[in-house]
CSV table of C-alpha atoms in Angstrom, one decimal:
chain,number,residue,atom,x,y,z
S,1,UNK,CA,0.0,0.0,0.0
S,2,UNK,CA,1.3,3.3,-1.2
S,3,UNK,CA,1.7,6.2,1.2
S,4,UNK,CA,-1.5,7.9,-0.2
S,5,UNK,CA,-3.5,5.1,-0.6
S,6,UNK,CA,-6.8,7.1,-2.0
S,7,UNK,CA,-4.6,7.7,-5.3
S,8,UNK,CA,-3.9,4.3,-5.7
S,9,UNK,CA,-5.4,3.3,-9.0
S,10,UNK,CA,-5.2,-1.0,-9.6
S,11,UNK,CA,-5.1,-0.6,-13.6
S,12,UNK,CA,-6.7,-3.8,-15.3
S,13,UNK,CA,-4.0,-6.6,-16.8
S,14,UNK,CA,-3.9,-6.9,-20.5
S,15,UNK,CA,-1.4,-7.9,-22.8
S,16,UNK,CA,0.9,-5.7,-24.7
S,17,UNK,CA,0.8,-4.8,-28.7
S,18,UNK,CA,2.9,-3.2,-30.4
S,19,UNK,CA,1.7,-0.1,-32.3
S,20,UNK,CA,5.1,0.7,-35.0
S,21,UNK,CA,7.9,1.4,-32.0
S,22,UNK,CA,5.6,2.0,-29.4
S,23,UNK,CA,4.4,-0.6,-26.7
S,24,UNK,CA,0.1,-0.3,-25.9
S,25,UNK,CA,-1.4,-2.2,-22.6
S,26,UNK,CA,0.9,-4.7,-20.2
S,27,UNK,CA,3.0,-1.8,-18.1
S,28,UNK,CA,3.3,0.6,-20.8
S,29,UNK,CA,2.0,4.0,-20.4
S,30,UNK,CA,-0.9,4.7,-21.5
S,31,UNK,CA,-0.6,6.8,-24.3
S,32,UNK,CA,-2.4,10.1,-26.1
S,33,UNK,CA,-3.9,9.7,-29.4
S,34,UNK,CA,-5.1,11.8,-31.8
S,35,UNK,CA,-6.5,12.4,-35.9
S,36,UNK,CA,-5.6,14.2,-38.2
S,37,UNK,CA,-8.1,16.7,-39.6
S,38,UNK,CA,-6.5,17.8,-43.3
S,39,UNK,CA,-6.6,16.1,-46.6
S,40,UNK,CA,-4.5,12.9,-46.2
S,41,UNK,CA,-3.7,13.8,-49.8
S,42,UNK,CA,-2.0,17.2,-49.0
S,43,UNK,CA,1.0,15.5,-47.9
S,44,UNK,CA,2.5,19.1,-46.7
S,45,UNK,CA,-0.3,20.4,-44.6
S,46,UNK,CA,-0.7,16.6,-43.3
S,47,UNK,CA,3.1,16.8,-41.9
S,48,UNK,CA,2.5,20.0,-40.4
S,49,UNK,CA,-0.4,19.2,-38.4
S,50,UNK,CA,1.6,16.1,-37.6
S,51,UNK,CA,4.4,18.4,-36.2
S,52,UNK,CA,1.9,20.4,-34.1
S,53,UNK,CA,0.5,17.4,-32.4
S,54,UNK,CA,4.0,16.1,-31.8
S,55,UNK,CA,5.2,19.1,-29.9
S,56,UNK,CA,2.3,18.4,-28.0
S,57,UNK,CA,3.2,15.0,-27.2
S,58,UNK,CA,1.5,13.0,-29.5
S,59,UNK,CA,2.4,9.0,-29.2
S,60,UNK,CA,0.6,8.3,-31.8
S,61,UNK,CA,-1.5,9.7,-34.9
S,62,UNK,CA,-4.3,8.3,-37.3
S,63,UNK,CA,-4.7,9.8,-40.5
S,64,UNK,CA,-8.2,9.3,-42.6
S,65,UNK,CA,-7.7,7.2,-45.4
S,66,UNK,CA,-11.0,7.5,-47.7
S,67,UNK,CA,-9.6,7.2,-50.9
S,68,UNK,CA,-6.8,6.1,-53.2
S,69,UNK,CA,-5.2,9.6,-53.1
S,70,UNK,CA,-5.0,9.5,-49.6
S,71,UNK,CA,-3.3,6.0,-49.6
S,72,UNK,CA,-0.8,7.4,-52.0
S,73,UNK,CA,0.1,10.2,-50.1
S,74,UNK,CA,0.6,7.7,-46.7
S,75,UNK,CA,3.7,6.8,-47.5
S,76,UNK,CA,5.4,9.9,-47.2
S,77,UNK,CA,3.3,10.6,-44.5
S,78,UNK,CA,4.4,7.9,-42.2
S,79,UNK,CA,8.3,8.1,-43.6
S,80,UNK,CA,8.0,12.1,-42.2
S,81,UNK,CA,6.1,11.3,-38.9
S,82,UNK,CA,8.1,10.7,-35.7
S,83,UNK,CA,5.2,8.8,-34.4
S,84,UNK,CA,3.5,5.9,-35.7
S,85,UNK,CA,0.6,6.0,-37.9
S,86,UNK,CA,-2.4,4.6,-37.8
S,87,UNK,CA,-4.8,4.4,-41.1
S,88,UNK,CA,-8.6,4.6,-40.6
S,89,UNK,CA,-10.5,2.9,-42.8
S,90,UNK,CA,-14.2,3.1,-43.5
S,91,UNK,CA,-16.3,1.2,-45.7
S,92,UNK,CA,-13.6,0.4,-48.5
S,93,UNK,CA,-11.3,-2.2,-47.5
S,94,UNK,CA,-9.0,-2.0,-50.3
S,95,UNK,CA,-7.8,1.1,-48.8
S,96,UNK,CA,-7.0,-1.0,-45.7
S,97,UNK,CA,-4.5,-3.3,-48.2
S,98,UNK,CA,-3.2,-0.1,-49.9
S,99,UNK,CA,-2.1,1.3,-46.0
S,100,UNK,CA,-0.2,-1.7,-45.2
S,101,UNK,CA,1.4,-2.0,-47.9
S,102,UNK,CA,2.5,2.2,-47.7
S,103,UNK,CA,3.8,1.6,-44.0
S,104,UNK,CA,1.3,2.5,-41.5
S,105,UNK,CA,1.7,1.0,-38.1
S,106,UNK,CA,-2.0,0.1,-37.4
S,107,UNK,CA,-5.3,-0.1,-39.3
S,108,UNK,CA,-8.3,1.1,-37.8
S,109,UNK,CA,-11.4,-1.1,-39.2
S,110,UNK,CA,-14.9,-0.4,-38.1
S,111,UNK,CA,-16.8,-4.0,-38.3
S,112,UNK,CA,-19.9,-2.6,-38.7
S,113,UNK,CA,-19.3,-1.2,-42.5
S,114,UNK,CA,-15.9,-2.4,-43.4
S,115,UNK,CA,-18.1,-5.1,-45.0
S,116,UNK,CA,-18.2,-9.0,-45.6
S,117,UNK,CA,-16.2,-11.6,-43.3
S,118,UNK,CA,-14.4,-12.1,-46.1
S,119,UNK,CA,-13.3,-9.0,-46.6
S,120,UNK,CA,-12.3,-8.7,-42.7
S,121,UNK,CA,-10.4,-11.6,-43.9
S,122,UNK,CA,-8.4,-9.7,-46.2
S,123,UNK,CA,-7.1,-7.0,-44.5
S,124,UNK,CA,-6.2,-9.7,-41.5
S,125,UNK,CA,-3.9,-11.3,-43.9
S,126,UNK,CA,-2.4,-8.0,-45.1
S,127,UNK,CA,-1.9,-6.6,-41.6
S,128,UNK,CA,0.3,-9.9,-40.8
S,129,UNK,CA,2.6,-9.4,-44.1
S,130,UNK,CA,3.3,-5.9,-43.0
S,131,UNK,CA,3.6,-6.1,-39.4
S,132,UNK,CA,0.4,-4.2,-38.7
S,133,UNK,CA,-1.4,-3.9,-35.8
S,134,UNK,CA,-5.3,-3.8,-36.1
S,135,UNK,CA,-7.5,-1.5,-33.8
S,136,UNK,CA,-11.5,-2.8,-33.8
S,137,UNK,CA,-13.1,0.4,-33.9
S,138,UNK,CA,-16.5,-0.4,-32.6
S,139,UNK,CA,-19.0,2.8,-32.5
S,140,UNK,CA,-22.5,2.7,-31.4
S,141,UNK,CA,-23.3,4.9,-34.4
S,142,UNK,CA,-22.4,2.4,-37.0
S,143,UNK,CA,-24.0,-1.0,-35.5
S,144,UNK,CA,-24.2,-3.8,-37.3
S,145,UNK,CA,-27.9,-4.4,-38.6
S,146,UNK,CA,-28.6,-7.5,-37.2
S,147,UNK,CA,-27.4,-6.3,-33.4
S,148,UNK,CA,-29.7,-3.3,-33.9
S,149,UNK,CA,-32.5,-5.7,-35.1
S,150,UNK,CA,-31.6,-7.6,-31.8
S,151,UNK,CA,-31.0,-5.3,-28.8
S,152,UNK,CA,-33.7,-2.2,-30.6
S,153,UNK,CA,-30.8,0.6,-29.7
S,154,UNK,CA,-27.2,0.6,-29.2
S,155,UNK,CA,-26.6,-0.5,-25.8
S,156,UNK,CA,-24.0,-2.2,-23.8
S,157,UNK,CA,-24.7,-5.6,-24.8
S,158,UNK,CA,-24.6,-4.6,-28.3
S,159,UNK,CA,-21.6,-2.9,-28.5
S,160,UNK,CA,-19.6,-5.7,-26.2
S,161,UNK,CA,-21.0,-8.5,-28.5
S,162,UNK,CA,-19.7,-6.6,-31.5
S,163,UNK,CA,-16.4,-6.2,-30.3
S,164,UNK,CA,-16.3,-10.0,-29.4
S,165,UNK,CA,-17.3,-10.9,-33.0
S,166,UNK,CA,-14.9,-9.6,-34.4
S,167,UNK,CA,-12.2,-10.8,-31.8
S,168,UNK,CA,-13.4,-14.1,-32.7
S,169,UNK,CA,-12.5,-13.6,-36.4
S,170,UNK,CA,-9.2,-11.8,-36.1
S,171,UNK,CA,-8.3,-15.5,-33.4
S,172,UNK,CA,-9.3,-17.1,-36.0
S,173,UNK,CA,-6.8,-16.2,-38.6
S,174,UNK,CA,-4.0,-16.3,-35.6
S,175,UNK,CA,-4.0,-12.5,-35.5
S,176,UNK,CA,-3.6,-11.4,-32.1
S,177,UNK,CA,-2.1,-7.5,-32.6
S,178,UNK,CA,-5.1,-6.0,-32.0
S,179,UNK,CA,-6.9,-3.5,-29.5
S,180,UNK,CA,-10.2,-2.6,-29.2
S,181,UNK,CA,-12.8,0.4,-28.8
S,182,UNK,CA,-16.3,0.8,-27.7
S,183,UNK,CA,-17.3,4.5,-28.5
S,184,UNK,CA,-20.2,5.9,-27.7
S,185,UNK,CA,-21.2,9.9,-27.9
S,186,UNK,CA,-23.5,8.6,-24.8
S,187,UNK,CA,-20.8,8.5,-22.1
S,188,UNK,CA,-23.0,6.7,-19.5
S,189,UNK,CA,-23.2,3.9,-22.9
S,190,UNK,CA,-19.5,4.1,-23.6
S,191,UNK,CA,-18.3,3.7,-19.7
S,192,UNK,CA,-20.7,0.9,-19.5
S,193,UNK,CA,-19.4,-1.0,-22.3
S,194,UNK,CA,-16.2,-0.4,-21.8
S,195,UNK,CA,-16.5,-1.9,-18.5
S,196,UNK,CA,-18.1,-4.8,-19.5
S,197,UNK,CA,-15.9,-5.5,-22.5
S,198,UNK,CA,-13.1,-5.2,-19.6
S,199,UNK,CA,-14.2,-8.0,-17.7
S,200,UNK,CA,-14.3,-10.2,-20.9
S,201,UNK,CA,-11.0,-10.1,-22.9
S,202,UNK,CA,-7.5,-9.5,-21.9
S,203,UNK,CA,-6.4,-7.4,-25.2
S,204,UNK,CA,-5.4,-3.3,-24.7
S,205,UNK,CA,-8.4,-1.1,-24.7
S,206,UNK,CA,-8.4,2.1,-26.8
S,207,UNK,CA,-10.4,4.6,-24.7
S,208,UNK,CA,-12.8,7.5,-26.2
S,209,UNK,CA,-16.2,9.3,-26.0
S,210,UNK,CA,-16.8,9.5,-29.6
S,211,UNK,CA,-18.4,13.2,-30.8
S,212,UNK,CA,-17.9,14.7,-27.8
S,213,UNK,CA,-18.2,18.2,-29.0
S,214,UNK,CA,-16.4,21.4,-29.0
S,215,UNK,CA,-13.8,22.1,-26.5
S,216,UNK,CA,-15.3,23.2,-23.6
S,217,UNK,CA,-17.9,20.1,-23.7
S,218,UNK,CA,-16.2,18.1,-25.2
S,219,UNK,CA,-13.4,18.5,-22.4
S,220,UNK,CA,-15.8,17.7,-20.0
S,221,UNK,CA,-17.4,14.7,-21.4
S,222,UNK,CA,-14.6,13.6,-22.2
S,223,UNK,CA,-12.7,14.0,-18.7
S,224,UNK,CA,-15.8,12.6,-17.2
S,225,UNK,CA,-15.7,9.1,-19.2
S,226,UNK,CA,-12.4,8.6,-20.0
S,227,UNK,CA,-11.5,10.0,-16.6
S,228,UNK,CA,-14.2,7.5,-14.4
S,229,UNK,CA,-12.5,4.6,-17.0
S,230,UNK,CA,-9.0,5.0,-15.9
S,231,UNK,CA,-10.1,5.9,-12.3
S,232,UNK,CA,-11.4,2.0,-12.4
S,233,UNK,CA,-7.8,1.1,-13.7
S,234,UNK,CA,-9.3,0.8,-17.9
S,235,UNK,CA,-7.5,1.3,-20.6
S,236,UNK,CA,-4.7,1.7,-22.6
S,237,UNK,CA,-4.3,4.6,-24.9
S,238,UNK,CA,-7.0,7.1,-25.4
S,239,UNK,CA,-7.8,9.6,-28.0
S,240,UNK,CA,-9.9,12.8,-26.7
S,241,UNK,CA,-12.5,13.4,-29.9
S,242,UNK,CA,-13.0,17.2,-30.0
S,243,UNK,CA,-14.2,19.6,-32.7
S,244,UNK,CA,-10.9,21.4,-32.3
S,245,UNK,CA,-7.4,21.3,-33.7
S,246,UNK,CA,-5.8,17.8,-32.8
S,247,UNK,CA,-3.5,19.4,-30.8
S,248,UNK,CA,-5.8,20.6,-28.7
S,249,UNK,CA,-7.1,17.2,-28.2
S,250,UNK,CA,-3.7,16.0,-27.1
S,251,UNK,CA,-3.2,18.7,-24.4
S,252,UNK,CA,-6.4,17.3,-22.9
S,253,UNK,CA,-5.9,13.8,-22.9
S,254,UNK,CA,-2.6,14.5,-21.4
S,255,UNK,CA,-4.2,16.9,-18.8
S,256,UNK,CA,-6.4,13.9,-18.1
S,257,UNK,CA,-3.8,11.8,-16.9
S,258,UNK,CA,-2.1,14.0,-15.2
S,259,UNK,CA,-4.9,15.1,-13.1
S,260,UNK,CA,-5.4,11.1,-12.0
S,261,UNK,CA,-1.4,10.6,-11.7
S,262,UNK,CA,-0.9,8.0,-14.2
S,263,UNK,CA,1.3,10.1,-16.6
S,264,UNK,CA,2.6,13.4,-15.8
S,265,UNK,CA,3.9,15.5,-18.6
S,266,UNK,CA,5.2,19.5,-18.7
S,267,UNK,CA,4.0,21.7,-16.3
S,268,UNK,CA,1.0,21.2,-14.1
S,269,UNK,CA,-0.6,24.5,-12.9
S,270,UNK,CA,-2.4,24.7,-9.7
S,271,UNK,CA,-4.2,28.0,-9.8
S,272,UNK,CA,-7.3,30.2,-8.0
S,273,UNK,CA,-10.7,30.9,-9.9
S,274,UNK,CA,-9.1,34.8,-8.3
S,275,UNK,CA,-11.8,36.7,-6.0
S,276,UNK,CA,-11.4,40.5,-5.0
S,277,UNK,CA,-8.8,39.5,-2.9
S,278,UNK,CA,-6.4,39.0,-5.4
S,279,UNK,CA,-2.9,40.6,-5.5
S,280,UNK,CA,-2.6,40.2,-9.6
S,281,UNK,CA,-5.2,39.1,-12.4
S,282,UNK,CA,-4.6,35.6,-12.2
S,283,UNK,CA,-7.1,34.7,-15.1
S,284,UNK,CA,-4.7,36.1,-17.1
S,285,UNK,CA,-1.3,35.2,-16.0
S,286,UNK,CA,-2.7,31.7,-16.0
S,287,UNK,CA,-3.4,31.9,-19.3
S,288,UNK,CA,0.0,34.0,-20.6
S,289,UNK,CA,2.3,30.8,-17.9
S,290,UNK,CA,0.3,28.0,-19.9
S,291,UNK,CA,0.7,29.7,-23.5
S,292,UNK,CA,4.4,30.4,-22.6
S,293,UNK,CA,5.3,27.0,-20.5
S,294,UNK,CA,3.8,24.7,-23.6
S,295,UNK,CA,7.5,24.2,-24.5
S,296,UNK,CA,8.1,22.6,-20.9
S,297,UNK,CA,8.0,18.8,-21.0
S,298,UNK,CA,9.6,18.0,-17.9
S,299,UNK,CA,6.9,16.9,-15.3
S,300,UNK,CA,6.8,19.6,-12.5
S,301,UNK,CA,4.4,22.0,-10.5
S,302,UNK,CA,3.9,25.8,-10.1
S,303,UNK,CA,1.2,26.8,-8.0
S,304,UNK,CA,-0.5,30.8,-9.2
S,305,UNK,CA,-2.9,32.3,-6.2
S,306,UNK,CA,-4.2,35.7,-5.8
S,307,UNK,CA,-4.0,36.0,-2.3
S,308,UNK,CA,-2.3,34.4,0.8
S,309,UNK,CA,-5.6,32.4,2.1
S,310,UNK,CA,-4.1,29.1,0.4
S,311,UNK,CA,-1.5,30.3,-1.6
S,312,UNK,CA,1.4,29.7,0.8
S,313,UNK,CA,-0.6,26.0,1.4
S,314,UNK,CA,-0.5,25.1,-2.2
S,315,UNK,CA,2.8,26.6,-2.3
S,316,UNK,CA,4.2,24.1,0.0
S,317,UNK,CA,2.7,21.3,-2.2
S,318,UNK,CA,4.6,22.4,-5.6
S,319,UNK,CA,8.0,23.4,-7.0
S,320,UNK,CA,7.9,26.5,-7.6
S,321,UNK,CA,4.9,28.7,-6.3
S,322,UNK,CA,3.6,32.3,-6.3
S,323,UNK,CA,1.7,34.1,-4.1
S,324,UNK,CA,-0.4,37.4,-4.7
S,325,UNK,CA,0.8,40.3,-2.1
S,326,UNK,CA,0.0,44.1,-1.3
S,327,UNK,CA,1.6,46.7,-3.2
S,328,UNK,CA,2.7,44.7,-6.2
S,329,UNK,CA,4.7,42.6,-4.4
S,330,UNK,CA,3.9,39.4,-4.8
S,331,UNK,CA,6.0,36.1,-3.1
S,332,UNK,CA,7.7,33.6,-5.1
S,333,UNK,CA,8.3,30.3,-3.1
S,334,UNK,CA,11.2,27.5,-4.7
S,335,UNK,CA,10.8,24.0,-3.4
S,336,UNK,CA,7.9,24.7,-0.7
S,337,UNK,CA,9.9,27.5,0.9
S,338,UNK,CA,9.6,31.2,1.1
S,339,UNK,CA,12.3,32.7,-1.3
S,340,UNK,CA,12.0,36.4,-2.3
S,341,UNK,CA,9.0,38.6,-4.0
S,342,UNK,CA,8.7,39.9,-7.3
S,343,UNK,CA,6.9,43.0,-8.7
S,344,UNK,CA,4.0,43.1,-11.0
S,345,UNK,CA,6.3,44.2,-13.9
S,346,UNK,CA,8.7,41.3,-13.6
S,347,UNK,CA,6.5,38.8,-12.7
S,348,UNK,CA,5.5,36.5,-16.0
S,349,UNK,CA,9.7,36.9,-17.3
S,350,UNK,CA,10.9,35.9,-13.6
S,351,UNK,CA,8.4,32.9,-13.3
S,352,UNK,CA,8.8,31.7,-16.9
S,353,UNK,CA,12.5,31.3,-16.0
S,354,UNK,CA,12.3,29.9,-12.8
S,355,UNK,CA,10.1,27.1,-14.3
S,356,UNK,CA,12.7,26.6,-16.7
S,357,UNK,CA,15.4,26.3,-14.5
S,358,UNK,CA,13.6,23.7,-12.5
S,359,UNK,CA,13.5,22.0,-15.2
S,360,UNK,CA,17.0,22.2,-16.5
S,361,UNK,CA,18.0,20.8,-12.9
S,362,UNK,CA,15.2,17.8,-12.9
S,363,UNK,CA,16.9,17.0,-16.6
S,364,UNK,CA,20.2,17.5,-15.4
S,365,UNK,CA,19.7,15.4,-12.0
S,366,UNK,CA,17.6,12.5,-13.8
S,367,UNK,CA,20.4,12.5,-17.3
S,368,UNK,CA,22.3,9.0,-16.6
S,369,UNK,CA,26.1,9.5,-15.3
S,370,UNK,CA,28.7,9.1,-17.6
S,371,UNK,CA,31.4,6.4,-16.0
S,372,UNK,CA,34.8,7.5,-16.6
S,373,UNK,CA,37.3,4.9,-18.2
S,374,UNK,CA,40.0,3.3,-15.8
């Protein structure tokens, strides 16, 4: 038993895949996904967006793949990505062969309109010739017919039995590099199946509340399902689905973990909603530390409070805190400790540079020691 034992999260066994370079379920982190939201066939502004979301921390992308223009273009894509790639494929399965063949590290098949068993069958074999992984992408918009005909609305049962299906047929062919999603825009659906499709395989789960919506709802959704999943110790890698750029989406899922302590990443800000006892606007020097920290991926905490009801409190609790004053003067504690003040002119430079020192010396203090010869 840890020393905090209400954080302790039990997260469920499953065994690991390997997504291109990058290990998904066992003891691996669980990583942040994203999608790509440009033409697959602009190659240029593909790789760009690419870039954005790798600065973000992206572990790995998917790129839509809805025609033979696209598939074309994957290639390039995937030899300019630092991350792996996975294709997304809907309703045409050759598209799934063409992807394979052009490098990507996973395929992303939807059972429900990727079509015949036979075709399933197909882009099994040519996952296995190219060393693909396969993520079943099941979605209670795009049910199967005969499980809608069954169940009368996409529900738990409907989704799970799905997802087993097409488990079955992928074991079938000896394919076993494959994860699994049940998405659901309902997040009381999507946490329910996931939970029951938990309980009944052992494969990584890919977490997501599908259509979430823009970003402040969507956050929230999102944080609320994906957050309760990994609260019970579920899943494996997640992608947040917002209508916002898919870098966006990757500061959130990361945000997510952080906030349960599963995977900590850059800066994390604790900070005051500010009252009329505030010393500074702290709204806004929120806002400029988090726009001018984003470069920061070194885990480590600065704590921004408007007055000195809890800010010498939280201060205590983070690296590097700082406490709204009278007259400008505002206290800056290193390490938990009272260490000097700084004005209101200084303050966003002098805290920007703290933050990086901090984590110059975490770096420095964590970099391996070099052994000199005898």
């Amino acid at each position: 038993m840890s020393l905090r034992p209400w954080r302790d999260i039990a997260r469920r066994q499953s065994r690991q895949i390997m997504v291109g370079n990058v290990p998904v379920g066992g003891d691996a982190p669980v990583t942040v996904q994203t999608m790509t939201n440009t033409p697959t066939s602009d190659v240029k502004a593909t790789v760009d967006q690419i870039r954005r979301c790798e600065e973000a921390g992206v572990d790995i992308i998917r790129v839509s793949c809805p025609d033979v223009e696209s598939t074309a273009a994957l290639k390039q894509i995937v030899r300019a990505s630092r991350v792996p790639i996975v294709a997304d494929i809907h309703f045409h399965y050759k598209r799934a062969l063409e992807a394979a063949d052009a490098g990507a590290a996973c395929l992303r098949i939807n059972p429900g309109n990727i079509g015949s068993s036979d075709r399933v069958r197909e882009v099994v074999n040519a996952a296995k010739a190219n060393g693909c992984a396969i993520r079943i992408g099941v979605n209670a918009g795009s049910l199967e017919k005969d499980l809608l005909e069954k169940y009368g609305e996409p529900c738990p049962d409907a989704l799970v039995e799905s997802a087993l299906d097409h488990i079955k047929l992928l074991q079938d062919h000896d394919f076993h590099e494959y994860k699994v999603a049940v998405k659901a825009s309902d997040l009381f659906l999507a946490v329910a199946a996931y939970q029951q499709l938990a309980e009944a395989v052992d494969c990584p789960l890919h977490l997501g509340i599908t259509e979430a919506g823009g970003f402040v709802g969507g956050t929230v959704k999102s944080a609320i399902g994906i957050g309760s999943l990994l609260w019970y110790g579920i899943g494996d890698t997640l992608r947040v689905s917002l209508s916002a750029e898919p870098e966006e989406e990757v500061r959130v899922g990361f945000e997510i973990l952080k906030s349960l302590g599963i995977r900590n990443r850059g800066v994390r800000v604790v900070s005051c909603p500010s009252c009329a006892r505030q010393g500074f606007d702290v709204i806004r020097t929120v806002e400029a530390l988090e726009s001018r920290l984003q470069h920061i991926r070194t885990p480590l905490s600065l704590s921004v409070l408007g007055c000195v009801v809890n800010g010498p409190g939280e201060a205590r609790e983070t690296d590097i805190g700082l406490t709204g004053g009278g007259n400008g003067k505002h206290m800056v504690y290193l390490s938990g400790i009272t260490d000097h003040t700084v004005g209101d002119a200084d303050m966003l430079d002098h805290i920007v540079k703290l933050v990086e020192a901090k984590a110059a010396e975490i770096e420095a203090a964590s970099a391996p020691v070099a052994v000199a010869a005898e």
